[in-house]
Coordinates of C-alpha atoms in Angstrom, one line a residue:
M8 CA 0.7 -30.3 13.2
G9 CA -1.0 -30.3 16.6
A10 CA 0.7 -28.1 19.3
E11 CA 4.2 -29.3 19.0
T12 CA 7.2 -26.9 18.8
T13 CA 7.9 -25.4 15.4
D14 CA 11.0 -23.8 13.9
A15 CA 9.2 -20.4 13.6
I16 CA 6.0 -18.7 14.7
V17 CA 4.6 -15.8 12.6
I18 CA 2.2 -13.5 14.5
G19 CA -0.2 -11.9 12.1
A20 CA -1.4 -13.4 8.8
G21 CA -1.1 -10.4 6.7
H22 CA 0.4 -10.9 3.2
N23 CA 4.0 -10.2 4.5
G24 CA 3.6 -12.7 7.3
L25 CA 2.2 -15.3 5.0
A26 CA 5.0 -14.6 2.5
A27 CA 7.6 -15.2 5.2
A28 CA 5.9 -18.4 6.3
V29 CA 5.6 -19.8 2.8
E30 CA 9.2 -18.9 2.0
L31 CA 10.5 -20.6 5.2
A32 CA 8.3 -23.6 4.8
S33 CA 9.6 -24.0 1.2
R34 CA 13.1 -24.2 2.6
G35 CA 12.2 -27.0 5.1
W36 CA 11.2 -25.0 8.2
K37 CA 8.2 -26.0 10.3
V38 CA 6.1 -22.9 10.5
R39 CA 3.0 -21.9 12.4
V40 CA 1.1 -18.6 11.6
I41 CA -1.1 -17.2 14.4
E42 CA -3.8 -14.7 13.6
A43 CA -6.1 -12.8 16.0
K44 CA -8.9 -12.4 13.5
N45 CA -11.2 -15.1 12.0
S46 CA -9.5 -14.8 8.6
A47 CA -6.1 -14.2 7.2
G48 CA -5.0 -11.3 5.1
G49 CA -4.9 -8.2 7.3
A50 CA -5.5 -5.2 5.1
V51 CA -5.7 -7.4 2.0
S52 CA -9.2 -8.5 2.5
T53 CA -12.3 -9.0 0.3
Q54 CA -15.7 -9.0 1.9
E55 CA -19.4 -8.6 1.0
L56 CA -19.7 -5.4 2.9
T57 CA -22.8 -4.0 1.4
L58 CA -25.1 -6.6 -0.2
P59 CA -24.8 -10.3 -1.0
G60 CA -22.8 -11.0 -4.1
F61 CA -21.0 -7.6 -4.0
K62 CA -17.3 -8.2 -3.3
H63 CA -15.4 -5.3 -1.9
D64 CA -11.6 -5.0 -1.3
V65 CA -11.7 -3.6 2.2
C66 CA -8.4 -1.7 1.9
A67 CA -5.9 -2.8 -0.7
M68 CA -7.1 -3.2 -4.3
N69 CA -4.1 -2.8 -6.6
L70 CA -1.9 -5.9 -6.7
S71 CA 0.6 -4.8 -9.3
S72 CA 3.5 -4.8 -6.8
F73 CA 2.7 -8.4 -5.8
A74 CA 2.6 -9.4 -9.4
G75 CA 6.0 -7.9 -9.9
S76 CA 7.5 -9.2 -6.6
A77 CA 10.4 -11.5 -6.1
F78 CA 8.2 -13.7 -3.9
Y79 CA 5.6 -14.1 -6.7
Q80 CA 8.3 -14.9 -9.3
R81 CA 9.7 -17.6 -7.0
H82 CA 6.4 -19.3 -6.2
K83 CA 4.3 -18.3 -9.3
D84 CA 3.4 -21.8 -10.4
A85 CA 2.5 -23.1 -7.0
L86 CA 0.4 -20.0 -6.1
E87 CA -1.5 -20.2 -9.4
R88 CA -2.1 -23.9 -8.7
H89 CA -3.8 -22.7 -5.5
G90 CA -6.1 -20.4 -7.4
L91 CA -4.2 -17.1 -7.7
A92 CA -5.5 -15.1 -10.7
F93 CA -5.0 -11.6 -11.8
V94 CA -7.1 -9.3 -14.0
P95 CA -5.0 -6.9 -16.1
A96 CA -6.1 -3.3 -16.7
Q97 CA -5.8 -2.0 -20.2
H98 CA -6.6 1.4 -18.9
C99 CA -4.8 1.9 -15.6
F100 CA -5.4 5.2 -14.0
A101 CA -6.7 8.7 -14.8
S102 CA -7.3 12.1 -13.2
V103 CA -10.3 14.3 -13.7
F104 CA -10.0 18.1 -13.6
R105 CA -12.1 21.1 -12.7
D106 CA -13.0 21.8 -16.4
H107 CA -14.1 18.1 -16.6
S108 CA -11.3 17.1 -18.9
Y109 CA -9.2 14.1 -17.9
L110 CA -5.8 12.6 -18.5
G111 CA -5.2 8.9 -18.2
V112 CA -2.5 6.2 -18.7
S113 CA -3.3 3.2 -20.8
T114 CA -1.0 0.3 -21.5
D115 CA -1.0 1.3 -25.2
L116 CA 1.7 4.0 -25.3
E117 CA 0.3 5.8 -28.3
T118 CA -3.1 6.1 -26.6
T119 CA -1.5 7.8 -23.6
L120 CA 0.7 10.0 -25.8
Q121 CA -2.4 11.2 -27.8
R122 CA -4.0 12.4 -24.6
I123 CA -0.8 14.2 -23.5
R124 CA -0.3 15.7 -26.9
A125 CA -3.7 17.3 -26.6
V126 CA -2.4 19.4 -23.7
S127 CA 1.3 19.7 -24.6
E128 CA 3.4 18.3 -27.5
K129 CA 6.5 19.0 -25.5
D130 CA 5.2 17.0 -22.5
A131 CA 4.3 14.1 -24.8
A132 CA 7.9 13.9 -25.9
A133 CA 9.1 14.3 -22.3
W134 CA 6.8 11.4 -21.2
Q135 CA 8.2 9.2 -24.0
S136 CA 11.8 10.1 -23.0
M137 CA 11.1 9.5 -19.3
L138 CA 9.6 6.0 -20.2
A139 CA 12.7 5.1 -22.2
D140 CA 14.9 6.3 -19.3
F141 CA 12.8 4.3 -16.8
Q142 CA 13.2 1.1 -18.8
R143 CA 17.0 1.7 -18.5
K144 CA 16.9 2.6 -14.8
A145 CA 14.1 0.4 -13.6
P146 CA 16.2 -2.8 -12.9
H147 CA 18.6 -0.7 -10.7
L148 CA 15.7 1.0 -8.9
F149 CA 13.9 -2.2 -8.2
A150 CA 17.1 -3.8 -7.1
V151 CA 17.5 -1.1 -4.4
L152 CA 13.8 -1.5 -3.4
G153 CA 14.3 -5.3 -3.2
S154 CA 17.4 -5.3 -1.1
P155 CA 17.6 -5.4 2.7
M156 CA 18.5 -2.0 4.1
P157 CA 21.5 -1.9 4.5
S158 CA 23.1 -5.1 3.2
T159 CA 25.9 -6.4 1.0
T160 CA 23.1 -7.0 -1.6
L161 CA 22.4 -3.3 -1.6
V162 CA 26.0 -2.4 -1.9
K163 CA 26.3 -4.7 -4.9
S164 CA 23.2 -3.2 -6.5
V165 CA 24.6 0.3 -6.1
W166 CA 28.0 -0.7 -7.5
R167 CA 26.3 -2.3 -10.5
S168 CA 24.3 0.9 -11.0
W169 CA 27.4 2.9 -10.9
R170 CA 29.1 0.7 -13.5
E171 CA 26.1 0.6 -15.9
L172 CA 24.6 4.1 -15.4
G173 CA 27.7 6.1 -14.5
K174 CA 27.9 8.7 -11.9
D175 CA 25.4 10.9 -13.6
G176 CA 22.8 8.2 -13.7
V177 CA 23.3 7.3 -10.1
A178 CA 23.1 11.0 -9.1
E179 CA 19.8 11.2 -11.0
L180 CA 18.5 8.2 -9.0
L181 CA 19.6 9.8 -5.7
Q182 CA 17.9 13.1 -6.7
L183 CA 14.7 11.2 -7.5
L184 CA 14.8 9.5 -4.0
L185 CA 15.1 12.9 -2.3
A186 CA 13.0 15.3 -4.4
T187 CA 9.6 16.6 -3.7
P188 CA 6.9 15.7 -6.2
R189 CA 6.5 19.4 -7.3
D190 CA 10.2 19.9 -7.9
F191 CA 10.6 16.6 -9.8
L192 CA 7.5 17.3 -12.0
D193 CA 8.4 20.9 -12.7
K194 CA 11.8 19.8 -13.8
H195 CA 10.3 17.4 -16.5
F196 CA 6.9 18.8 -17.5
E197 CA 5.1 22.0 -18.3
N198 CA 1.4 21.1 -18.2
D199 CA -0.3 21.4 -14.8
S200 CA -2.8 18.7 -15.6
L201 CA -0.1 16.1 -16.3
K202 CA 1.7 17.2 -13.2
A203 CA -1.5 16.7 -11.1
M204 CA -2.2 13.3 -12.7
M205 CA 1.2 12.1 -11.5
A206 CA 1.4 13.9 -8.2
A207 CA -1.9 12.3 -7.0
W208 CA 0.0 9.1 -6.4
G209 CA 2.0 10.8 -3.7
L210 CA -1.1 11.2 -1.5
H211 CA -1.4 7.3 -1.5
V212 CA 1.8 7.2 0.6
D213 CA 1.6 10.4 2.7
F214 CA 3.5 12.7 0.4
A215 CA 2.1 16.2 -0.3
P216 CA 3.4 17.9 -3.4
D217 CA 6.1 19.7 -1.4
T218 CA 7.3 16.9 0.9
A219 CA 10.9 15.8 0.4
G220 CA 11.2 12.2 -0.8
G221 CA 7.8 12.1 -2.4
A222 CA 8.8 12.1 -6.0
L223 CA 9.5 8.4 -6.2
F224 CA 6.0 7.0 -5.9
P225 CA 4.4 9.3 -8.6
Y226 CA 7.4 8.4 -10.9
L227 CA 7.3 4.7 -10.2
E228 CA 3.5 4.3 -10.5
S229 CA 3.2 6.4 -13.7
M230 CA 6.1 4.8 -15.5
A231 CA 5.4 1.2 -14.2
N232 CA 1.8 1.4 -15.2
Q233 CA 2.8 2.6 -18.7
A234 CA 5.4 0.0 -19.0
F235 CA 3.9 -3.0 -17.3
G236 CA 0.2 -2.1 -16.7
M237 CA -1.8 -2.6 -13.5
V238 CA -3.5 -5.8 -12.2
I239 CA -6.2 -6.4 -9.6
G240 CA -7.2 -9.8 -8.2
K241 CA -9.7 -12.0 -9.9
G242 CA -12.7 -12.0 -7.6
G243 CA -11.0 -9.8 -5.1
A244 CA -7.6 -8.9 -3.7
N245 CA -7.7 -11.8 -1.3
T246 CA -6.9 -14.1 -4.2
I247 CA -3.3 -13.7 -3.1
I248 CA -4.1 -14.6 0.5
K249 CA -6.1 -17.7 -0.3
A250 CA -3.3 -18.9 -2.6
M251 CA -0.7 -18.3 0.1
E252 CA -2.8 -20.1 2.7
G253 CA -3.2 -23.1 0.4
L254 CA 0.5 -23.2 -0.5
L255 CA 1.6 -22.9 3.2
K256 CA -0.6 -25.8 4.2
E257 CA 0.7 -27.9 1.2
L258 CA 4.2 -27.2 2.5
G259 CA 3.3 -28.5 6.0
G260 CA 2.7 -25.1 7.6
D261 CA -0.1 -24.4 10.0
I262 CA -2.5 -21.4 10.3
L263 CA -4.3 -20.8 13.6
L264 CA -7.2 -18.2 13.4
N265 CA -9.2 -16.5 16.1
A266 CA -6.1 -16.7 18.3
P267 CA -5.0 -13.3 19.7
V268 CA -1.4 -13.4 21.1
Q269 CA -1.2 -12.0 24.6
H270 CA 2.5 -12.3 25.3
I271 CA 5.8 -13.1 23.6
E272 CA 7.8 -15.4 25.8
Q273 CA 11.5 -15.1 26.4
T274 CA 14.1 -17.4 27.7
K275 CA 17.5 -16.0 28.7
G276 CA 16.9 -12.9 26.5
R277 CA 15.7 -14.8 23.5
A278 CA 12.1 -15.0 22.1
T279 CA 11.0 -18.6 22.4
G280 CA 7.3 -18.6 21.8
V281 CA 4.0 -17.0 22.5
V282 CA 1.1 -17.2 25.0
L283 CA -2.4 -16.8 23.6
S284 CA -5.2 -14.9 25.3
D285 CA -6.9 -18.3 26.1
G286 CA -3.7 -19.5 27.8
R287 CA -2.4 -21.8 25.2
R288 CA 1.4 -21.8 24.6
F289 CA 3.3 -22.3 21.4
S290 CA 7.1 -22.6 21.2
A291 CA 9.6 -21.8 18.4
T292 CA 13.2 -22.9 18.3
K293 CA 14.5 -20.5 15.6
A294 CA 12.4 -17.4 15.3
V295 CA 9.3 -15.5 16.4
I296 CA 8.3 -13.1 13.6
A297 CA 5.8 -10.3 14.3
N298 CA 4.0 -9.1 11.2
L299 CA 2.8 -6.2 13.3
H300 CA 3.3 -2.5 13.9
P301 CA 6.3 -2.2 16.2
Q302 CA 4.2 -0.2 18.8
L303 CA 1.9 -3.2 19.1
V304 CA 4.8 -5.5 19.8
F305 CA 6.8 -3.2 22.1
G306 CA 3.9 -1.8 23.8
R307 CA 1.6 -4.8 24.4
L308 CA 3.4 -8.1 23.8
V309 CA 6.9 -7.8 25.2
D310 CA 7.9 -7.2 28.8
T311 CA 9.0 -3.6 28.9
Q312 CA 11.9 -4.3 31.3
T313 CA 13.5 -6.5 28.6
V314 CA 13.6 -3.7 26.0
P315 CA 16.5 -1.3 26.0
A316 CA 15.2 2.2 26.8
P317 CA 16.7 3.9 23.7
Y318 CA 15.0 1.4 21.4
Q319 CA 11.7 1.8 23.2
K320 CA 11.9 5.5 22.9
K321 CA 12.5 5.2 19.1
V322 CA 9.5 2.9 18.7
D323 CA 7.3 5.2 20.7
A324 CA 8.3 8.1 18.4
F325 CA 7.5 6.1 15.2
R326 CA 5.0 8.4 13.5
P327 CA 1.8 7.4 11.7
G328 CA 0.9 8.8 8.4
L329 CA -2.4 10.7 8.1
G330 CA -5.7 8.9 8.2
T331 CA -7.9 7.3 5.5
M332 CA -11.6 6.7 5.1
M333 CA -12.9 3.9 2.9
I334 CA -16.3 4.2 1.3
H335 CA -17.7 1.1 -0.4
L336 CA -20.7 1.4 -2.7
A337 CA -22.9 -1.2 -4.3
L338 CA -24.1 0.4 -7.5
D339 CA -26.8 -0.1 -10.2
G340 CA -24.2 1.1 -12.8
L341 CA -20.8 2.6 -13.1
P342 CA -20.4 6.4 -12.6
D343 CA -21.4 8.6 -15.5
W344 CA -18.3 10.8 -15.6
K345 CA -18.7 14.3 -17.0
A346 CA -15.3 13.9 -18.5
G347 CA -16.5 11.1 -20.8
A348 CA -17.8 7.6 -20.8
E349 CA -14.4 6.2 -21.6
L350 CA -13.4 6.9 -17.9
Q351 CA -15.6 4.0 -17.0
R352 CA -12.9 1.7 -18.4
F353 CA -10.2 2.8 -15.9
S354 CA -9.2 0.8 -12.9
Y355 CA -8.5 4.0 -10.8
V356 CA -9.8 7.5 -11.2
H357 CA -8.2 10.2 -9.1
I358 CA -10.1 13.3 -8.0
A359 CA -7.2 15.5 -7.2
P360 CA -7.4 18.2 -9.8
D361 CA -4.4 20.3 -9.0
L362 CA -1.3 20.5 -6.8
A363 CA -2.7 23.5 -4.8
M364 CA -5.7 21.4 -3.7
M365 CA -3.5 18.5 -2.7
S366 CA -1.2 20.7 -0.6
K367 CA -4.3 22.3 1.0
V368 CA -5.8 18.9 1.8
Y369 CA -2.6 17.7 3.5
A370 CA -2.2 20.9 5.5
E371 CA -5.8 20.8 6.7
A372 CA -5.6 17.1 7.8
A373 CA -2.2 17.6 9.5
A374 CA -3.8 20.4 11.5
G375 CA -6.6 18.1 12.7
L376 CA -9.2 19.6 10.4
L377 CA -11.7 17.8 8.1
P378 CA -10.6 18.8 4.6
A379 CA -13.0 21.0 2.7
E380 CA -12.3 19.1 -0.6
P381 CA -10.8 15.7 0.0
V382 CA -8.6 13.8 -2.5
L383 CA -10.4 10.7 -3.7
V384 CA -9.1 7.5 -5.3
V385 CA -12.0 5.9 -7.0
G386 CA -11.5 2.2 -7.8
Q387 CA -13.7 0.7 -10.5
G388 CA -13.0 -3.0 -9.9
T389 CA -16.1 -4.3 -11.7
A390 CA -15.1 -2.4 -14.8
L391 CA -12.3 -5.0 -15.1
D392 CA -13.7 -8.0 -13.2
S393 CA -17.5 -8.6 -13.5
S394 CA -17.2 -11.5 -11.0
R395 CA -17.1 -9.0 -8.2
A396 CA -20.8 -8.1 -8.4
P397 CA -24.1 -9.7 -9.6
E398 CA -24.8 -9.4 -13.4
G399 CA -25.2 -5.8 -14.5
K400 CA -24.3 -4.4 -11.1
H401 CA -21.1 -2.8 -9.9
T402 CA -19.0 -1.9 -6.9
L403 CA -17.1 1.3 -6.2
W404 CA -14.0 1.5 -4.0
V405 CA -13.5 5.1 -2.7
Q406 CA -10.4 5.9 -0.7
V407 CA -10.5 9.3 0.9
R408 CA -7.0 10.8 1.4
V409 CA -5.9 12.4 3.7
L410 CA -7.8 12.8 7.1
P411 CA -7.0 13.5 10.7
A412 CA -7.0 10.7 13.2
E413 CA -8.5 13.1 15.8
I414 CA -10.8 15.8 14.7
R415 CA -10.1 19.3 15.9
G416 CA -12.4 21.1 13.6
D417 CA -13.8 21.4 10.1
S418 CA -12.2 23.5 7.3
L419 CA -15.7 24.5 6.2
G420 CA -17.0 25.1 9.7
V421 CA -20.0 22.9 9.1
I422 CA -19.3 19.7 11.0
A423 CA -18.7 20.1 14.7
P424 CA -15.6 18.5 16.2
A425 CA -16.4 15.1 17.6
K426 CA -15.3 11.5 17.4
W427 CA -15.2 9.8 14.0
A428 CA -18.2 7.6 15.0
Q429 CA -20.3 10.7 15.3
V430 CA -19.2 12.5 12.1
K431 CA -18.3 9.8 9.6
A432 CA -21.8 9.8 8.0
A433 CA -21.7 13.6 7.5
Y434 CA -18.2 13.5 6.1
A435 CA -19.1 10.7 3.7
E436 CA -21.9 12.9 2.4
R437 CA -19.2 15.6 1.6
V438 CA -17.3 12.9 -0.3
L439 CA -20.4 12.0 -2.2
D440 CA -21.0 15.6 -3.0
V441 CA -17.5 15.7 -4.6
L442 CA -18.3 12.5 -6.6
E443 CA -21.6 14.0 -7.8
E444 CA -19.7 17.1 -9.1
Y445 CA -17.6 14.9 -11.4
A446 CA -20.1 12.1 -11.9
P447 CA -23.7 13.5 -11.7
G448 CA -26.4 11.1 -10.7
L449 CA -24.1 8.8 -8.8
R450 CA -26.3 8.9 -5.7
S451 CA -29.3 7.6 -7.6
K452 CA -27.3 4.5 -8.5
I453 CA -26.3 3.6 -4.9
L454 CA -28.0 0.4 -3.8
A455 CA -26.0 0.2 -0.5
S456 CA -23.0 1.7 1.2
H457 CA -20.4 0.8 3.8
I458 CA -18.3 3.5 5.5
L459 CA -15.0 2.9 7.3
S460 CA -13.7 6.0 9.2
P461 CA -10.0 6.2 10.3
S462 CA -11.0 4.8 13.7
D463 CA -13.0 2.0 12.0
L464 CA -9.9 1.0 10.0
E465 CA -7.9 0.8 13.2
Q466 CA -10.6 -1.4 14.7
F467 CA -10.6 -3.5 11.6
N468 CA -6.8 -3.9 11.7
A469 CA -4.9 -2.8 14.8
N470 CA -1.8 -2.1 12.6
L471 CA -3.6 0.9 11.0
I472 CA -3.1 3.2 13.9
G473 CA -5.3 6.3 13.6
G474 CA -6.5 5.1 10.3
D475 CA -3.0 5.2 8.8
N476 CA -3.2 2.7 6.0
L477 CA 0.6 2.8 5.7
S478 CA 1.6 1.5 9.2
G479 CA 3.9 4.5 9.6
S480 CA 4.6 7.6 7.6
H481 CA 7.1 7.1 4.7
H482 CA 8.8 10.5 5.1
L483 CA 12.5 10.4 4.8
D484 CA 13.2 10.3 8.6
Q485 CA 11.2 7.0 8.7
N486 CA 12.2 5.4 5.4
F487 CA 15.1 3.3 3.9
F488 CA 17.6 2.4 6.6
L489 CA 15.6 4.4 9.2
R490 CA 12.5 2.2 8.9
P491 CA 11.1 1.5 11.4
V492 CA 13.9 2.9 13.6
A493 CA 17.6 3.6 13.1
G494 CA 19.8 0.6 13.7
Y495 CA 17.1 -2.0 13.2
S496 CA 16.0 -1.7 9.5
K497 CA 17.0 -5.3 8.8
Y498 CA 14.0 -6.8 10.6
K499 CA 15.9 -7.6 13.8
T500 CA 15.0 -6.3 17.3
P501 CA 17.0 -6.0 20.5
I502 CA 15.5 -9.3 21.6
K503 CA 17.3 -12.2 20.0
G504 CA 15.1 -14.4 17.9
L505 CA 12.4 -11.8 17.6
Y506 CA 11.9 -10.2 14.2
L507 CA 9.5 -7.7 12.6
C508 CA 8.1 -7.6 9.1
G509 CA 5.1 -5.8 7.5
A510 CA 4.4 -2.3 6.2
S511 CA 6.2 -0.7 9.2
T512 CA 9.5 -2.1 8.0
W513 CA 11.5 -1.6 4.8
P514 CA 10.4 -1.4 1.9
G515 CA 7.1 -0.1 3.5
A516 CA 3.5 -0.2 2.5
G517 CA 2.0 -1.9 -0.5
T518 CA 1.2 -5.5 -1.6
G519 CA 4.7 -6.5 -2.7
A520 CA 5.4 -8.9 0.2
G521 CA 9.0 -7.5 0.2
S522 CA 9.7 -7.4 3.9
G523 CA 8.3 -10.9 4.6
Y524 CA 10.2 -12.4 1.7
M525 CA 13.5 -10.7 2.4
L526 CA 13.3 -11.6 6.1
A527 CA 12.6 -15.2 5.4
T528 CA 15.4 -15.4 2.9
M529 CA 17.9 -13.9 5.4
L530 CA 16.7 -16.3 8.2
A531 CA 16.9 -19.4 5.9
A532 CA 20.4 -18.4 4.8

């Protein structure tokens, strides 16, 4: 393409930015994507972090939301032609408990029900009933999650739900959107282990058991995994990135790497292009799209005098979720779980044994303390996809949730307060201690490790402020039509021609490419 003017510039080659670019290019727009790093993908990245041949998903691993997205359905054949491939999980997720029992969800319903019947016949019937109800309500729920917020599409979706589900069904959906995980789970189940297995999903998106609005993710993940299964990327999560890059280039789009944007240019109050840190200028006639955290755009890239003060105040107040640590291990073999060898077949194993522990972890991290007993999400990618490691070897993906961005103290009083660079090794040892409790001998299988503290994650991707892997808390005051700020939930900004997409915008974090796809659809229309 050279350096000529394009219809649109997309700043940031995360999956939402690439989805917006592909969708616009497929509709005849000339699009240029500009990325500061030396590779596309943002938080969806696969790298050999430990040893040669060991492929680690740096942040995102689960690609189920991408596989179920409207963007994928529209471009499925073309993306697969460019190499996109998924690996399905027959055994999706499980939780281990203090007595070294476990509960897990497999795609075979009867297998799941047998596990639940072992702890509660009543809950097995309730699970089956909830699944049947989910299959009736899922189209309506996904229609809301896939609609701009607010929009006529959303109104039509709600009206269709009202007609098909009735007022009681719509009221139940509204209660689900507002409920805490604990209240929702107590309403439907009696067994504490089953409740803990589902509630663990809330910690993925900054929801402790008693946080309003947190019931949705445990419900969606539990029921969707049972109904549809889970998928990861063949060879790594970046299979979706490589496929989108290839498709964008096929459609005439351009991707510029190693190109940090220094400034977004405006002409007569309208965004018209960008200036790179090396002085190069690129112009766009229709749109500049920032696939970035709003504080990066309206704190670094835009002249502050052009931004209305009320809007800037709202952006400045946009609150991050709590931090995350990622520990990547190259292993000589999969963990030997005390709960049983069958756990080696699961894509995810949660170490979050009860709701009290989850509440305690969240309270400690929110207070700036290193949690005594962190919640762990253990991803066993090589249990599904042997191409991620040399023959007979394995990788382990350990997400530590939740942690403080700035350390004020240690709940155990062992690690002295300091910057993350000074304490991450010591805290990683605490994580390994927890893993050893549930999978004895794991340390002896470690060939190499790579630790990313919350501050490392922000350095890896500037959108992950304070190690917040969500690009902004999803609590109710920052979700739905309030994401990222009230009055600007449909990707617009106060500057004409400048738009936002990404995890900081509706529908939030995850690999579903929803914001990029919805924004591009709106612009093209």
